[in-house]
Amino acid sequence: MWDEIPTFVEMKKDKQKEHILIIGAGLCGSLLGLRMVQRGYKVTLMEKRPDLREIHQDAGRSINLAFSDRGMKGIKLVGLEEEVKKLCIPMTGRMIHDKEGNTFLSPYSGRDNEYINSISRTDLNIMLLNAADQYDDLQVYFNEKCKDVDLKNATATFENYLTKKQQTITANVVLGADGAGSVVRKSMYLSKEFLFSFSQDYLEHGYKELTFPPAQDNEYRTEKNALHIWPRGRDMIIALPNLDGSFTVTLFIDYKNAPDSFESLNSPETITEYFNRQFPDAVPMMPELVKDFEENPVGPLGTIKCHPWSAFGKTCLLGDAAHSIVPFYGQGMNASFEDVVVFDETLEKYGDQGWEAVFTAFEKNRKPDTDAIADLAVDNFHEMKEHTAHPMFQEKRKLETAFEKEFPKEYSSKYSLVTFNDNIGYREAMIKGRAQNKAILNLLDDGKLPDTLSLKAKLKIVQQATNAIIHDDEVGRL
Amino acid sequence: MWDEIPTFVEMKKDKQKEHILIIGAGLCGSLLGLRMVQRGYKVTLMEKRPDLREIHQDAGRSINLAFSDRGMKGIKLVGLEEEVKKLCIPMTGRMIHDKEGNTFLSPYSGRDNEYINSISRTDLNIMLLNAADQYDDLQVYFNEKCKDVDLKNATATFENYLTKKQQTITANVVLGADGAGSVVRKSMYLSKEFLFSFSQDYLEHGYKELTFPPAQDNEYRTEKNALHIWPRGRDMIIALPNLDGSFTVTLFIDYKNAPDSFESLNSPETITEYFNRQFPDAVPMMPELVKDFEENPVGPLGTIKCHPWSAFGKTCLLGDAAHSIVPFYGQGMNASFEDVVVFDETLEKYGDQGWEAVFTAFEKNRKPDTDAIADLAVDNFHEMKEHTAHPMFQEKRKLETAFEKEFPKEYSSKYSLVTFNDNIGYREAMIKGRAQNKAILNLLDDGKLPDTLSLKAKLKIVQQATNAIIHDDEVGRL
């Protein structure tokens, strides 16, 4: 796809360059800026934080991500496929740790080429910023806090954290890629000129980052190529590998009003007792457990949705600014990168009709999918902390893995549809994936998939039941 | 129930009277104030609008409501059952008007005693305010705009619209019954001390009020005892009777981006052409159509949900402040009145554990039900404007009405469960009602309810299919 797009030099000849102001140079804004400059626009990227190539930030906040196919589509679009691979650690499945310290690996797919990757948010962002530096027509400014957005006139005012100087920039359009706390979205929310639907939904749980440091000689303390989960019903810890031999560990637990909570874990004794009781095999891997726990902040887990994403044909939201999701499907960054791909396709298709047409078509096409991944991500929280430990859930996963292994072209689980089938949207993946789950769980519950049946026969029964569920839901919608 | 509660005089002896500050003297706040003073509290009610017994307000905003069983439960609680009946006009079903001017009545229930009532919002509010005037310990102040709420200290500041004087009131607790635009809720939203989940969701449609004035001698221009609907797929008008022989008519149509919309209906010609094309039999009943259309404002249709409803054990939201819903189930006021009933029961049960326990238990018990009615109300929009005109939907309704008539104790439709079965909550009504709908529609679609079957046999098949749907959903949730 990359090869088919006219190069920057060719496009420059054709038209007066339009100026795009992108607010936010995180993962989404950087990728978007790169793609826009490649398409021949003049791009200004304004970032409120310092340049993370100069100043280390965000210690104690979850910093590794699960990079997968939808994210790769975005990276390919800007030609950085080979670069990104150097940052990736493949994770082939979930390694489940029970209370007795037993482990088993639940593969993400029955197909060998389907796995996700642990990647550092910082390393990925640096890669994108370095790539951006190659373009004269893409300028990135750091420490620039957006104070105000004039939605109608594609104008924004910034204040520099260091110099305190203010500046106002007017562009042809403003793209808000300024994340979950988006200032651009907030100015839409406050606008009196149109109705703005908006939701922020917090889980009762918060998260805290911990760590398994590398063992001697930078060895990994547990299986490197897996996403580790200690599911305990209401709470859990997870661990993802880093390139240096460490794991980033995250605890998810209620804020309060639960037997164990961030409120109740308020002393070295209660912290130690809780971890020894719930995660005994993880404790020896966390020599600095109490110190990390006491020093690192608690983060909230929220979902944000809104509508419309654009205003006056002049301003549009992308990425977390338009849709923030909880991290449990490992799809937040992937969804944002896929936004850039869809936005790019929309620009290709509707660009000659003007920005308003592009923005409207982009949201219309994209929002059903980002709404779906938001809901799927909340589902997956319950799946990870609770269902992964349930025998019937495990039986379902085994059956699905066998289907994928034996009939790789005929079956994909919900996880696989969401994560590895970037040819279909999240919404289609959700509808089909949920129906499959419901079909298998009910067939198992009713004893309708006995071992006497061949795997092929089981697949046929599951497919028929899945189609019946989808059909009945459609008819029942009247 | 009313008789069992100790009277005000008896309770006063027992304890130092606590002071309850209620913000908002609309329907919910007035009923709540009445009930609280009856329980022996000292109550101050602060209302931002003028006293509607003195100044007529809200012309052109939808002012009649569908009063039904859940609302009556609240009215009974304060002993105003006989008073309210004088204000009610029974509506026994939906009168559907097609484009050719044909009408048919779709009863709300097969049971004769199950109907809803058209009632004037203003008359109902006046009745409650007049009742409130009977209590020395209940003071109502009008024209008092709430400027600020101190959630932690049960303190609020008001400014009088007329005198511009400010006053600050501190009470034992503040109850926010200040409606969809709640200032109390807004101060929770802005608090940095806790996570506040919040959503506002607007439909693409807005509404505008119109009227069928009385005919000669105050006769009704169409059937008095029905809720009239002109369903046209994307848009519709409805009409509800008033005591004076008029009908309040409401148009629901897209704001913009549709073949017909508030944006496109921008001249006497376009307005007249649209009504003649879509609602020809209604036009003769609207002699002032163009004038009303041009003078009356367009209102938005939004759903608001939030969590938590209370803060610091000092402040709690009730009614529309906690949950605003679209009007299509006729349940907004009924849900708010039922809030007061549930709040009263919770106070009875947990009152001795303090206000924080009461507020927490109230929300935990009530929120699943108000979330459900919010979703049901949006469903009903699509049902009213679109599905009521669909043959299979009509067939379903006929069958359900027959079930209710012949087997009144064995079957209640979703509408009946929501509207007339106040012994079960909205959530239970939703789960059962949706499953029944899905069962019947699929059975009809599959030809599994042929006329050769007896009604009893059909009922049994529907009940079995409904239970199977509920069971499969539960198993599939893993």
CSV table of C-alpha atoms in Angstrom, one decimal, chain A residues 162-373:
chain,number,residue,atom,x,y,z
A,162,LEU,CA,9.4,26.5,30.1
A,163,THR,CA,9.3,29.9,28.6
A,164,LYS,CA,5.6,30.7,29.6
A,165,LYS,CA,5.3,32.2,26.1
A,166,GLN,CA,1.9,32.0,24.4
A,167,GLN,CA,1.4,31.5,20.7
A,168,THR,CA,-1.7,31.1,18.5
A,169,ILE,CA,-1.6,28.9,15.4
A,170,THR,CA,-4.2,28.9,12.7
A,171,ALA,CA,-4.2,26.1,10.2
A,172,ASN,CA,-6.5,24.7,7.6
A,173,VAL,CA,-7.7,22.0,10.0
A,174,VAL,CA,-6.9,21.0,13.6
A,175,LEU,CA,-6.6,17.3,14.4
A,176,GLY,CA,-7.0,16.5,18.1
A,177,ALA,CA,-4.8,13.5,18.9
A,178,ASP,CA,-4.3,14.7,22.5
A,179,GLY,CA,-5.4,11.5,24.2
A,180,ALA,CA,-7.9,10.6,26.9
A,181,GLY,CA,-7.7,14.0,28.6
A,182,SER,CA,-8.1,15.8,25.2
A,183,VAL,CA,-8.4,19.6,25.4
A,184,VAL,CA,-9.9,19.6,21.9
A,185,ARG,CA,-12.7,17.2,23.0
A,186,LYS,CA,-13.3,19.3,26.1
A,187,SER,CA,-13.9,22.4,23.9
A,188,MET,CA,-16.4,20.4,21.9
A,189,TYR,CA,-18.1,19.4,25.2
A,190,LEU,CA,-18.3,23.0,26.3
A,191,SER,CA,-19.6,24.3,22.9
A,192,LYS,CA,-23.1,25.6,23.0
A,193,GLU,CA,-23.5,25.4,19.2
A,194,PHE,CA,-24.1,21.7,18.9
A,195,LEU,CA,-25.2,18.7,21.0
A,196,PHE,CA,-22.3,16.7,22.1
A,197,SER,CA,-22.8,13.2,23.3
A,198,PHE,CA,-20.2,12.1,25.8
A,199,SER,CA,-19.5,9.4,28.3
A,200,GLN,CA,-16.8,8.6,30.8
A,201,ASP,CA,-17.2,5.3,32.5
A,202,TYR,CA,-14.8,4.2,35.2
A,203,LEU,CA,-14.4,0.6,36.5
A,204,GLU,CA,-14.4,0.1,40.2
A,205,HIS,CA,-10.8,-1.1,39.8
A,206,GLY,CA,-7.6,0.9,39.6
A,207,TYR,CA,-4.2,-0.2,38.5
A,208,LYS,CA,-0.7,0.0,39.9
A,209,GLU,CA,2.5,-0.8,38.1
A,210,LEU,CA,5.1,-3.1,39.7
A,211,THR,CA,8.1,-4.9,38.2
A,212,PHE,CA,10.0,-8.2,38.0
A,213,PRO,CA,13.5,-7.0,37.5
A,214,PRO,CA,15.9,-9.1,35.3
A,215,ALA,CA,17.6,-12.0,37.0
A,216,GLN,CA,21.3,-12.5,36.8
A,217,ASP,CA,22.8,-11.9,33.4
A,218,ASN,CA,19.6,-10.2,32.3
A,219,GLU,CA,17.8,-13.5,32.2
A,220,TYR,CA,14.0,-13.5,32.3
A,221,ARG,CA,12.6,-14.7,35.7
A,222,THR,CA,9.7,-16.5,34.0
A,223,GLU,CA,8.7,-17.5,30.5
A,224,LYS,CA,9.6,-14.7,28.1
A,225,ASN,CA,7.2,-15.2,25.3
A,226,ALA,CA,3.9,-15.1,27.1
A,227,LEU,CA,1.5,-12.6,28.7
A,228,HIS,CA,1.3,-13.8,32.3
A,229,ILE,CA,-1.9,-13.7,34.2
A,230,TRP,CA,-2.6,-14.5,37.8
A,231,PRO,CA,-6.5,-14.5,37.7
A,232,ARG,CA,-8.1,-14.3,41.1
A,233,GLY,CA,-11.7,-13.5,40.4
A,234,ARG,CA,-12.1,-9.9,41.6
A,235,ASP,CA,-8.4,-8.9,41.1
A,236,MET,CA,-5.4,-10.0,39.1
A,237,ILE,CA,-1.8,-9.2,38.2
A,238,ILE,CA,-0.4,-9.5,34.7
A,239,ALA,CA,3.2,-9.3,33.5
A,240,LEU,CA,4.6,-8.4,30.1
A,241,PRO,CA,8.2,-8.9,29.1
A,242,ASN,CA,10.6,-6.1,28.3
A,243,LEU,CA,13.8,-6.2,26.1
A,244,ASP,CA,16.1,-5.8,29.1
A,245,GLY,CA,15.0,-9.0,30.8
A,246,SER,CA,12.5,-7.4,33.1
A,247,PHE,CA,8.7,-7.7,33.2
A,248,THR,CA,6.3,-4.8,33.6
A,249,VAL,CA,3.8,-6.1,36.2
A,250,THR,CA,0.4,-4.5,36.7
A,251,LEU,CA,-2.0,-5.1,39.6
A,252,PHE,CA,-5.7,-4.5,39.0
A,253,ILE,CA,-7.8,-4.3,42.2
A,254,ASP,CA,-10.8,-2.4,43.6
A,255,TYR,CA,-10.2,1.1,44.8
A,256,LYS,CA,-12.3,0.3,47.9
A,257,ASN,CA,-15.4,-1.5,49.2
A,258,ALA,CA,-13.9,-5.0,48.6
A,259,PRO,CA,-12.1,-7.6,50.8
A,260,ASP,CA,-8.8,-6.4,49.3
A,261,SER,CA,-8.5,-3.0,47.8
A,262,PHE,CA,-6.1,-0.1,47.3
A,263,GLU,CA,-7.7,1.4,50.4
A,264,SER,CA,-7.1,-1.7,52.5
A,265,LEU,CA,-3.5,-2.3,51.3
A,266,ASN,CA,-2.1,0.6,53.2
A,267,SER,CA,1.0,-0.8,55.0
A,268,PRO,CA,4.0,-3.0,54.3
A,269,GLU,CA,2.3,-5.7,56.3
A,270,THR,CA,-1.1,-5.7,54.5
A,271,ILE,CA,0.7,-5.5,51.1
A,272,THR,CA,3.0,-8.4,51.9
A,273,GLU,CA,0.2,-10.5,53.4
A,274,TYR,CA,-2.0,-9.9,50.3
A,275,PHE,CA,0.7,-10.8,47.8
A,276,ASN,CA,1.8,-13.9,49.7
A,277,ARG,CA,-1.8,-15.0,49.9
A,278,GLN,CA,-2.9,-14.3,46.3
A,279,PHE,CA,0.3,-14.5,44.2
A,280,PRO,CA,2.8,-16.6,46.2
A,281,ASP,CA,4.8,-17.6,43.1
A,282,ALA,CA,5.2,-14.0,41.9
A,283,VAL,CA,6.5,-12.6,45.2
A,284,PRO,CA,10.0,-14.0,44.9
A,285,MET,CA,10.2,-12.2,41.5
A,286,MET,CA,9.5,-8.8,43.1
A,287,PRO,CA,12.4,-8.0,45.4
A,288,GLU,CA,11.2,-4.4,45.6
A,289,LEU,CA,7.5,-5.1,46.0
A,290,VAL,CA,6.7,-3.0,49.0
A,291,LYS,CA,8.8,-0.1,47.8
A,292,ASP,CA,7.3,-0.2,44.3
A,293,PHE,CA,3.8,-0.5,45.7
A,294,GLU,CA,4.2,2.5,48.0
A,295,GLU,CA,5.9,4.7,45.5
A,296,ASN,CA,3.9,4.1,42.3
A,297,PRO,CA,0.6,5.9,41.8
A,298,VAL,CA,-2.8,4.3,41.3
A,299,GLY,CA,-4.3,4.9,37.9
A,300,PRO,CA,-8.0,4.9,36.9
A,301,LEU,CA,-9.5,2.6,34.3
A,302,GLY,CA,-11.9,4.5,32.2
A,303,THR,CA,-13.8,4.3,28.9
A,304,ILE,CA,-14.5,7.4,26.9
A,305,LYS,CA,-16.9,7.7,24.0
A,306,CYS,CA,-18.2,10.8,22.3
A,307,HIS,CA,-20.1,12.1,19.2
A,308,PRO,CA,-19.6,14.0,17.0
A,309,TRP,CA,-15.8,13.6,16.5
A,310,SER,CA,-15.6,16.7,14.4
A,311,ALA,CA,-16.9,20.3,14.4
A,312,PHE,CA,-17.6,22.8,11.6
A,313,GLY,CA,-15.5,20.9,9.1
A,314,LYS,CA,-12.4,22.4,10.8
A,315,THR,CA,-11.6,20.2,13.7
A,316,CYS,CA,-11.6,16.4,14.2
A,317,LEU,CA,-10.6,14.0,17.0
A,318,LEU,CA,-8.6,10.8,16.5
A,319,GLY,CA,-7.3,8.1,18.7
A,320,ASP,CA,-7.8,8.2,22.5
A,321,ALA,CA,-9.2,11.7,22.2
A,322,ALA,CA,-12.2,10.3,20.4
A,323,HIS,CA,-12.3,6.9,22.1
A,324,SER,CA,-10.4,5.8,25.2
A,325,ILE,CA,-10.7,2.2,26.2
A,326,VAL,CA,-9.5,0.0,29.1
A,327,PRO,CA,-6.3,-1.9,28.4
A,328,PHE,CA,-7.6,-5.5,28.7
A,329,TYR,CA,-7.8,-6.3,25.0
A,330,GLY,CA,-4.4,-4.8,24.3
A,331,GLN,CA,-6.1,-2.8,21.6
A,332,GLY,CA,-5.9,0.9,22.6
A,333,MET,CA,-2.8,1.7,20.6
A,334,ASN,CA,-3.8,-0.7,17.8
A,335,ALA,CA,-7.1,1.0,17.5
A,336,SER,CA,-5.5,4.4,17.3
A,337,PHE,CA,-3.1,3.3,14.6
A,338,GLU,CA,-6.0,1.7,12.7
A,339,ASP,CA,-7.8,5.1,13.0
A,340,VAL,CA,-4.9,6.6,11.1
A,341,VAL,CA,-5.3,4.0,8.4
A,342,VAL,CA,-9.0,4.5,8.1
A,343,PHE,CA,-8.5,8.3,8.1
A,344,ASP,CA,-6.0,8.0,5.3
A,345,GLU,CA,-8.3,5.8,3.3
A,346,THR,CA,-11.2,8.3,3.9
A,347,LEU,CA,-9.0,11.2,2.8
A,348,GLU,CA,-8.1,9.3,-0.4
A,349,LYS,CA,-11.8,8.6,-1.1
A,350,TYR,CA,-13.5,11.9,0.0
A,351,GLY,CA,-10.6,14.4,0.0
A,352,ASP,CA,-11.8,16.2,-3.1
A,353,GLN,CA,-15.1,16.9,-1.4
A,354,GLY,CA,-13.5,18.9,1.4
A,355,TRP,CA,-12.6,18.3,5.0
A,356,GLU,CA,-16.2,18.2,6.3
A,357,ALA,CA,-17.0,15.3,4.1
A,358,VAL,CA,-13.8,13.6,5.1
A,359,PHE,CA,-14.5,14.0,8.8
A,360,THR,CA,-18.1,13.0,8.6
A,361,ALA,CA,-17.3,9.9,6.5
A,362,PHE,CA,-14.5,9.0,8.8
A,363,GLU,CA,-16.6,9.0,12.0
A,364,LYS,CA,-19.5,7.2,10.3
A,365,ASN,CA,-17.3,4.4,9.1
A,366,ARG,CA,-15.1,4.2,12.2
A,367,LYS,CA,-17.2,4.9,15.3
A,368,PRO,CA,-19.2,1.6,15.3
A,369,ASP,CA,-15.8,-0.2,15.4
A,370,THR,CA,-14.3,1.9,18.2
A,371,ASP,CA,-17.5,1.6,20.2
A,372,ALA,CA,-17.2,-2.2,19.8
A,373,ILE,CA,-13.6,-2.4,20.9
